[in-house]
Short mmCIF file of C-alpha atoms and ligand atoms in Angstrom, two decimals:
data_model
loop_
_atom_site.label_atom_id
_atom_site.label_comp_id
_atom_site.label_asym_id
_atom_site.label_seq_id
_atom_site.Cartn_x
_atom_site.Cartn_y
_atom_site.Cartn_z
CA UNK G 16 85.02 83.10 84.38
CA UNK G 17 86.28 86.42 82.75
CA UNK G 18 89.50 87.71 84.17
CA UNK G 19 89.34 90.59 86.63
CA UNK G 20 90.56 93.90 85.18
CA UNK G 21 93.33 96.21 86.37
CA UNK G 22 94.36 99.76 85.43
CA UNK G 23 97.30 102.00 86.51
CA UNK G 24 99.37 104.67 85.37
CA UNK G 25 102.94 106.45 85.77
CA UNK G 26 104.14 109.92 84.79
CA UNK G 27 106.81 110.40 82.28
CA UNK G 28 108.49 113.36 84.24
CA UNK G 29 111.83 112.07 84.35
CA UNK G 30 114.47 110.17 82.22
CA UNK G 31 114.38 107.20 84.58
CA UNK G 32 111.68 105.60 86.84
CA UNK G 33 113.11 104.94 90.38
CA UNK G 34 113.38 101.78 92.67
CA UNK G 35 110.31 103.12 94.58
CA UNK G 36 108.21 103.21 91.48
CA UNK G 37 109.46 99.66 90.48
CA UNK G 38 108.86 98.00 93.83
CA UNK G 39 105.87 99.76 95.06
CA UNK G 40 103.89 99.59 91.79
CA UNK G 41 105.61 98.26 88.55
CA UNK G 42 106.55 95.03 89.92
CA UNK G 43 102.83 94.24 90.64
CA UNK G 44 101.95 95.49 87.13
CA UNK G 45 104.22 92.88 85.51
CA UNK G 46 102.76 90.03 88.05
CA UNK G 47 99.28 91.19 87.34
CA UNK G 48 99.34 91.06 83.49
CA UNK G 49 99.64 87.14 83.94
CA UNK G 50 95.88 86.49 84.99
CA UNK G 51 94.32 90.08 84.83
CA UNK G 52 92.94 92.11 81.85
CA UNK G 53 95.64 94.77 82.43
CA UNK G 54 95.64 98.33 80.93
CA UNK G 55 98.79 100.32 81.90
CA UNK G 56 99.24 103.95 80.75
CA UNK G 57 101.97 106.54 80.51
CA UNK G 58 100.19 109.68 81.84
CA UNK G 59 101.63 112.33 79.87
CA UNK G 60 98.78 114.81 80.45
CA UNK G 61 99.61 114.57 84.07
CA UNK G 62 103.23 115.40 83.33
CA UNK G 63 102.18 118.88 82.04
CA UNK G 64 101.57 120.10 85.42
CA UNK G 65 105.46 120.42 85.68
CA UNK G 66 106.65 122.60 83.16
CA UNK G 67 108.91 120.46 80.69
CA UNK G 68 110.63 121.17 77.31
CA UNK G 69 108.34 119.71 74.57
CA UNK G 70 110.99 117.59 73.08
CA UNK G 71 112.03 116.22 76.42
CA UNK G 72 108.54 115.33 77.21
CA UNK G 73 108.13 113.38 74.05
CA UNK G 74 111.44 111.63 74.70
CA UNK G 75 110.56 110.84 78.10
CA UNK G 76 107.22 109.34 76.99
CA UNK G 77 108.94 106.96 74.70
CA UNK G 78 111.64 106.14 77.39
CA UNK G 79 108.77 105.53 79.96
CA UNK G 80 107.22 102.96 77.55
CA UNK G 81 110.48 101.40 76.90
CA UNK G 82 111.22 100.97 80.55
CA UNK G 83 107.65 99.44 81.19
CA UNK G 84 108.50 96.90 78.42
CA UNK G 85 112.09 96.33 79.71
CA UNK G 86 110.91 95.66 83.25
CA UNK G 87 108.51 92.89 81.70
CA UNK G 88 105.31 94.21 80.55
CA UNK G 89 104.48 92.21 77.45
CA UNK G 90 102.32 94.19 74.98
CA UNK G 91 100.64 91.00 74.07
CA UNK G 92 99.46 90.35 77.48
CA UNK G 93 98.60 93.78 78.68
CA UNK G 94 97.19 96.86 76.99
CA UNK G 95 99.93 99.65 77.14
CA UNK G 96 99.22 103.02 75.82
CA UNK G 97 99.82 106.95 76.23
CA UNK G 98 97.11 108.76 77.94
CA UNK G 99 96.97 111.65 75.49
CA UNK G 100 96.32 109.16 72.71
CA UNK G 101 92.84 108.47 74.15
CA UNK G 102 90.92 111.82 74.36
CA UNK G 103 88.21 110.17 76.38
CA UNK G 104 90.14 110.70 79.45
CA UNK G 105 89.89 114.59 79.13
CA UNK G 106 86.28 114.22 77.92
CA UNK G 107 85.28 112.28 81.28
CA UNK G 108 87.42 114.29 83.54
CA UNK G 109 85.37 117.40 82.77
CA UNK G 110 82.25 115.59 83.71
CA UNK G 111 83.83 114.42 87.11
CA UNK G 112 85.02 118.01 87.78
CA UNK G 113 81.57 119.15 87.66
CA UNK G 114 80.51 116.62 90.39
CA UNK G 115 83.70 116.93 92.56
CA UNK G 116 83.56 119.63 95.47
CA UNK G 117 86.28 122.48 95.71
CA UNK G 118 86.94 121.55 99.30
CA UNK G 119 87.14 117.89 98.37
CA UNK G 120 89.76 118.48 95.86
CA UNK G 121 91.61 120.89 98.20
CA UNK G 122 92.03 118.10 100.64
CA UNK G 123 94.25 116.17 98.44
CA UNK G 124 97.54 115.93 100.25
CA UNK G 125 99.77 115.75 97.15
CA UNK G 126 98.30 118.87 95.99
CA UNK G 127 98.68 120.68 99.44
CA UNK G 128 102.22 119.29 99.64
CA UNK G 129 103.19 120.26 96.08
CA UNK G 130 101.54 123.69 96.34
CA UNK G 131 103.09 124.43 99.67
CA UNK G 132 106.66 123.43 98.29
CA UNK G 133 106.20 125.78 95.01
CA UNK G 134 104.17 128.50 96.57
CA UNK G 135 100.52 129.37 95.41
CA UNK G 136 101.62 131.90 92.54
CA UNK G 137 103.83 129.21 90.92
CA UNK G 138 101.35 126.37 90.76
CA UNK G 139 98.80 125.75 87.83
CA UNK G 140 94.95 124.81 88.05
CA UNK G 141 96.03 121.35 86.44
CA UNK G 142 97.87 120.61 89.73
CA UNK G 143 94.65 121.15 91.50
CA UNK G 144 92.21 118.99 89.12
CA UNK G 145 94.99 116.44 88.55
CA UNK G 146 93.43 113.55 90.89
CA UNK G 147 90.13 114.15 88.87
CA UNK G 148 91.84 113.27 85.73
CA UNK G 149 93.14 110.41 87.47
CA UNK G 150 89.67 109.31 88.47
CA UNK G 151 88.74 109.42 84.76
CA UNK G 152 91.85 107.29 83.69
CA UNK G 153 90.83 104.61 86.20
CA UNK G 154 86.94 104.51 85.75
CA UNK G 155 87.00 104.59 81.99
CA UNK G 156 88.43 101.20 82.12
CA UNK G 157 85.82 99.73 84.68
CA UNK G 158 88.85 98.11 86.64
CA UNK G 159 88.67 96.00 89.63
CA UNK G 160 92.01 96.89 90.97
CA UNK G 161 94.56 99.80 90.73
CA UNK G 162 98.06 98.75 91.83
CA UNK G 163 99.76 101.79 93.39
CA UNK G 164 102.19 102.93 95.89
CA UNK G 165 100.87 104.31 99.27
CA UNK G 166 101.08 107.86 98.12
CA UNK G 167 98.16 106.97 95.59
CA UNK G 168 95.77 105.72 97.97
CA UNK G 169 93.98 109.08 98.74
CA UNK G 170 93.48 109.65 94.93
CA UNK G 171 92.06 106.18 94.58
CA UNK G 172 89.60 106.79 97.60
CA UNK G 173 88.52 109.91 95.63
CA UNK G 174 87.96 108.02 92.42
CA UNK G 175 85.82 105.69 94.44
CA UNK G 176 83.80 108.62 95.91
CA UNK G 177 83.40 110.07 92.37
CA UNK G 178 82.35 106.77 90.98
CA UNK G 179 79.59 106.28 93.82
CA UNK G 180 78.37 109.71 93.51
CA UNK G 181 77.98 109.35 89.68
CA UNK G 182 76.27 106.09 90.15
CA UNK G 183 73.73 107.23 92.71
CA UNK G 184 73.05 110.72 90.87
CA UNK G 185 72.58 109.43 87.42
CA UNK G 186 72.90 105.80 86.71
CA UNK G 187 75.09 102.79 87.74
CA UNK G 188 77.84 103.10 85.12
CA UNK G 189 81.07 102.67 87.01
CA UNK G 190 82.58 99.78 88.62
CA UNK G 191 83.91 100.77 92.13
CA UNK G 192 87.77 99.89 91.97
CA UNK G 193 90.06 98.78 94.86
CA UNK G 194 93.47 100.15 95.44
CA UNK G 195 95.94 97.30 95.25
CA UNK G 196 98.65 98.19 97.66
CA UNK G 197 101.33 95.91 99.05
CA UNK G 198 101.80 97.02 102.41
CA UNK G 199 105.76 96.24 102.83
CA UNK G 200 106.60 97.71 99.68
CA UNK G 201 104.05 100.41 99.61
CA UNK G 202 106.74 103.21 100.59
CA UNK G 203 110.21 102.80 99.67
CA UNK G 204 112.24 105.56 101.29
CA UNK G 205 115.09 107.75 100.20
CA UNK G 206 118.63 106.40 100.85
CA UNK G 207 119.78 109.67 102.22
CA UNK G 208 116.68 110.55 104.36
CA UNK G 209 115.07 107.10 105.21
CA UNK G 210 112.06 108.59 106.86
CA UNK G 211 110.92 110.25 103.55
CA UNK G 212 109.57 108.38 100.45
CA UNK G 213 111.97 107.87 97.56
CA UNK G 214 110.68 110.56 95.13
CA UNK G 215 111.51 111.97 91.81
CA UNK G 216 111.12 115.45 93.01
CA UNK G 217 113.80 114.92 95.79
CA UNK G 218 116.20 118.10 96.24
CA UNK G 219 119.01 115.64 95.75
CA UNK G 220 119.12 112.53 93.57
CA UNK G 221 121.93 110.92 96.05
CA UNK G 222 119.26 108.83 97.75
CA UNK G 223 117.19 107.95 94.77
CA UNK G 224 117.98 104.94 92.87
CA UNK G 225 117.13 105.26 89.21
CA UNK G 226 116.42 102.30 87.05
CA UNK G 227 118.70 103.64 84.34
CA UNK G 228 121.62 104.66 86.67
CA UNK G 229 124.97 102.99 85.69
CA UNK G 230 125.96 100.04 88.13
CA UNK G 231 128.96 102.50 89.43
CA UNK G 232 126.40 105.10 90.40
CA UNK G 233 123.98 102.60 92.04
CA UNK G 234 126.95 101.11 94.08
CA UNK G 235 127.99 104.57 95.20
CA UNK G 236 124.54 105.59 96.22
CA UNK G 237 124.17 102.31 98.32
CA UNK G 238 127.62 102.77 99.95
CA UNK G 239 126.94 106.35 101.03
CA UNK G 240 123.40 105.43 102.15
CA UNK G 241 122.39 106.94 105.60
CA UNK G 242 122.26 104.03 108.05
CA UNK G 243 121.45 104.20 111.97
CA UNK G 244 123.10 104.09 115.15
CA UNK G 245 124.34 100.61 116.58
CA UNK G 246 125.70 97.80 114.32
CA UNK G 247 123.00 95.19 114.18
CA UNK G 248 121.29 94.32 110.74
CA UNK G 249 117.87 94.38 112.22
CA UNK G 250 114.31 95.35 110.88
CA UNK G 251 113.04 98.09 113.21
CA UNK G 252 111.39 100.74 111.14
CA UNK G 253 111.09 103.28 114.15
CA UNK G 254 114.58 102.88 115.49
CA UNK G 255 116.53 101.68 112.32
CA UNK G 256 114.76 103.26 109.23
CA UNK G 257 117.93 103.12 107.19
CA UNK G 258 118.67 99.60 107.59
CA UNK G 259 114.96 98.56 107.45
CA UNK G 260 114.71 100.19 104.09
CA UNK G 261 117.77 98.36 102.79
CA UNK G 262 116.27 95.07 104.17
CA UNK G 263 112.96 95.76 102.40
CA UNK G 264 114.72 96.39 99.19
CA UNK G 265 117.01 93.27 99.35
CA UNK G 266 113.99 90.98 100.48
CA UNK G 267 111.96 92.20 97.47
CA UNK G 268 114.51 91.64 94.89
CA UNK G 269 116.19 88.54 96.30
CA UNK G 270 112.96 86.79 97.42
CA UNK G 271 114.63 86.01 100.77
CA UNK G 272 112.65 86.64 103.92
CA UNK G 273 113.73 89.58 106.28
CA UNK G 274 114.20 87.04 109.01
CA UNK G 275 116.51 85.10 106.74
CA UNK G 276 118.49 88.26 105.77
CA UNK G 277 118.77 89.15 109.46
CA UNK G 278 120.41 85.74 110.27
CA UNK G 279 122.44 85.83 107.11
CA UNK G 280 123.87 89.20 107.97
CA UNK G 281 124.01 88.71 111.72
CA UNK G 282 127.69 89.67 113.10
CA UNK G 283 128.49 91.46 109.65
CA UNK G 284 129.02 95.17 109.55
CA UNK G 285 126.93 97.77 107.51
CA UNK G 286 129.52 98.12 104.94
CA UNK G 287 129.19 94.35 103.99
CA UNK G 288 125.27 94.56 104.03
CA UNK G 289 125.26 97.82 101.93
CA UNK G 290 127.57 96.11 99.26
CA UNK G 291 125.23 93.08 99.32
CA UNK G 292 122.08 94.95 98.61
CA UNK G 293 123.66 96.98 95.72
CA UNK G 294 124.79 93.76 94.25
CA UNK G 295 121.13 92.60 94.29
CA UNK G 296 119.77 95.71 92.80
CA UNK G 297 122.49 96.02 90.28
CA UNK G 298 121.72 92.47 89.06
CA UNK G 299 118.13 93.24 88.58
CA UNK G 300 118.57 96.79 87.01
CA UNK G 301 121.35 96.05 84.55
CA UNK G 302 119.44 94.14 82.11
CA UNK G 303 116.56 96.57 82.35
CA UNK G 304 118.77 99.24 81.47
CA UNK G 305 120.21 97.37 78.57
CA UNK G 306 116.85 96.45 77.20
CA UNK G 307 115.61 99.96 77.41
CA UNK G 308 118.42 101.11 75.39
CA UNK G 309 117.67 98.27 72.71
CA UNK G 310 114.30 99.47 72.69
CA UNK G 311 114.99 103.17 72.09
CA UNK G 312 117.00 102.03 69.26
CA UNK G 313 113.85 101.33 67.37
CA UNK G 314 111.47 104.24 68.05
CA UNK G 315 109.20 103.06 65.05
CA UNK G 316 108.54 99.83 66.75
CA UNK G 317 107.85 101.50 70.09
CA UNK G 318 105.43 103.84 68.24
CA UNK G 319 103.60 100.90 66.73
CA UNK G 320 103.23 99.21 70.09
CA UNK G 321 101.83 102.18 71.62
CA UNK G 322 99.36 102.86 68.65
CA UNK G 323 97.96 99.37 69.10
CA UNK G 324 97.61 99.85 72.76
CA UNK G 325 95.84 103.23 72.13
CA UNK G 326 93.43 101.41 69.79
CA UNK G 327 92.51 98.73 72.22
CA UNK G 328 92.21 101.28 75.12
CA UNK G 329 90.10 103.57 72.93
CA UNK G 330 87.53 100.69 72.38
CA UNK G 331 86.92 100.22 76.05
CA UNK G 332 87.08 103.98 76.91
CA UNK G 333 84.68 105.12 74.42
CA UNK G 334 82.15 102.69 75.57
CA UNK G 335 82.26 103.93 79.01
CA UNK G 336 82.17 107.42 77.85
CA UNK G 337 79.36 107.02 75.67
CA UNK G 338 77.28 105.39 78.60
CA UNK G 339 78.41 108.26 80.80
CA UNK G 340 77.44 111.06 78.63
CA UNK G 341 74.04 109.52 77.89
CA UNK G 342 73.38 109.12 81.58
CA UNK G 343 73.78 112.85 82.24
CA UNK G 344 71.75 113.92 79.49
CA UNK G 345 74.36 115.06 76.80
CA UNK G 346 72.52 114.55 73.73
P1 LIG A 416 103.83 108.40 89.95
O1 LIG A 416 104.17 108.68 88.49
O2 LIG A 416 104.29 109.55 90.98
O3 LIG A 416 104.36 107.12 90.59
C1 LIG A 416 104.04 105.90 89.75
C2 LIG A 416 103.74 104.79 90.85
O4 LIG A 416 104.85 104.68 91.59
C3 LIG A 416 104.62 104.65 93.04
N1 LIG A 416 105.50 105.12 93.84
C4 LIG A 416 106.04 104.59 94.91
N2 LIG A 416 105.74 103.30 95.48
C5 LIG A 416 106.52 103.15 96.61
N3 LIG A 416 107.67 103.81 97.18
C6 LIG A 416 107.90 105.01 96.62
N4 LIG A 416 108.81 105.71 97.15
C7 LIG A 416 107.12 105.26 95.49
N5 LIG A 416 107.12 106.51 94.70
C8 LIG A 416 106.25 106.45 93.85
C9 LIG A 416 103.31 105.38 93.22
O5 LIG A 416 102.36 105.33 94.18
C10 LIG A 416 102.70 105.09 91.80
O6 LIG A 416 101.71 103.94 91.86
N6 LIG A 416 99.13 110.15 90.18
C11 LIG A 416 100.10 109.00 89.63
C12 LIG A 416 99.93 108.57 88.27
C13 LIG A 416 98.60 108.26 87.64
C14 LIG A 416 97.73 107.02 87.99
C15 LIG A 416 96.60 106.99 87.15
C16 LIG A 416 97.96 106.04 88.92
C17 LIG A 416 97.69 108.87 86.95
N7 LIG A 416 96.75 108.39 86.51
C18 LIG A 416 95.66 106.05 87.28
C19 LIG A 416 97.09 105.01 88.94
C20 LIG A 416 96.00 105.00 88.13
C21 LIG A 416 101.39 109.46 89.92
O7 LIG A 416 101.73 110.66 89.92
O8 LIG A 416 102.33 108.39 89.99
#
């Protein structure tokens, strides 16, 4: 039987990915490459919705690819590529823009949040059409699953709606993908505000654990993390969001169950527990950071990997695009 296919993407908007990206999505990417036909892309076109210095964007795109390989993606097992290297993404996006309602796109919560934060005069049209480009990213590869965190669920739902609409209006071209969201890891929270998701756009980085942080910085962030009233190390998302977030992080990286961790730390103080979580995180991140730096020392090799990836991705994408163009009557 042929392997099920997966596709996912990540934006190169910062120098480093964060622990929320890693636990919510990237860890699944690594696991899924083993027994799926996996396509993963660095979505540099999506990153243009945030104004960035061109040199910096270029560097961050390479840094993103390096981090993805450093966390365990193997370009021999998956197709790793950069979105802008495959023009079919924009070509299909336009078709989808023409079958997506204005109201439908206006209901995307990420768009509403971001536009409210920046103010209507400072946002661009790209931010509005962003989820439609994402639908093209996904549907070009006919995936069965899209591994993402909770914040992307609505975009995958929109993608499914667009695919169904196209199929019933024109021709059955698109496979309808399912989001692959691991409930316990789908929303890793900020260490300073444990009710808000860890995010690259947080106003302060004090509660955001970056994969490329130094061990000292990581330890400091955990030590100063906001915890809750009381003394017990117990999982209770409502009453103890800070401790629950730390338990989730420890459990995901150490492989120990939350119940085992609660017994292990029973009678111990918050300080001891925070130091233990930091230790587990640092043990995971230190080699990732080291490997990323090594990969960045050989940009020619990284570019070669990405160019191979783009070639493999283009083959699949152009077949789908051709079928879609033909179905809608583009001669
Ligand atoms: P991006 O770049 O913001 O995030 C990459 C992945 O990380 C997940 N994530 C989290 N998971 C758990 N807890 C958190 N605090 C957390 N923060 C981020 C995100 O859910 C995501 O899976 N629109 C996408 C990029 C994209 C894409 C695609 C994804 C473009 N095209 C096609 C899938 C398929 C985004 O901005 O992700």
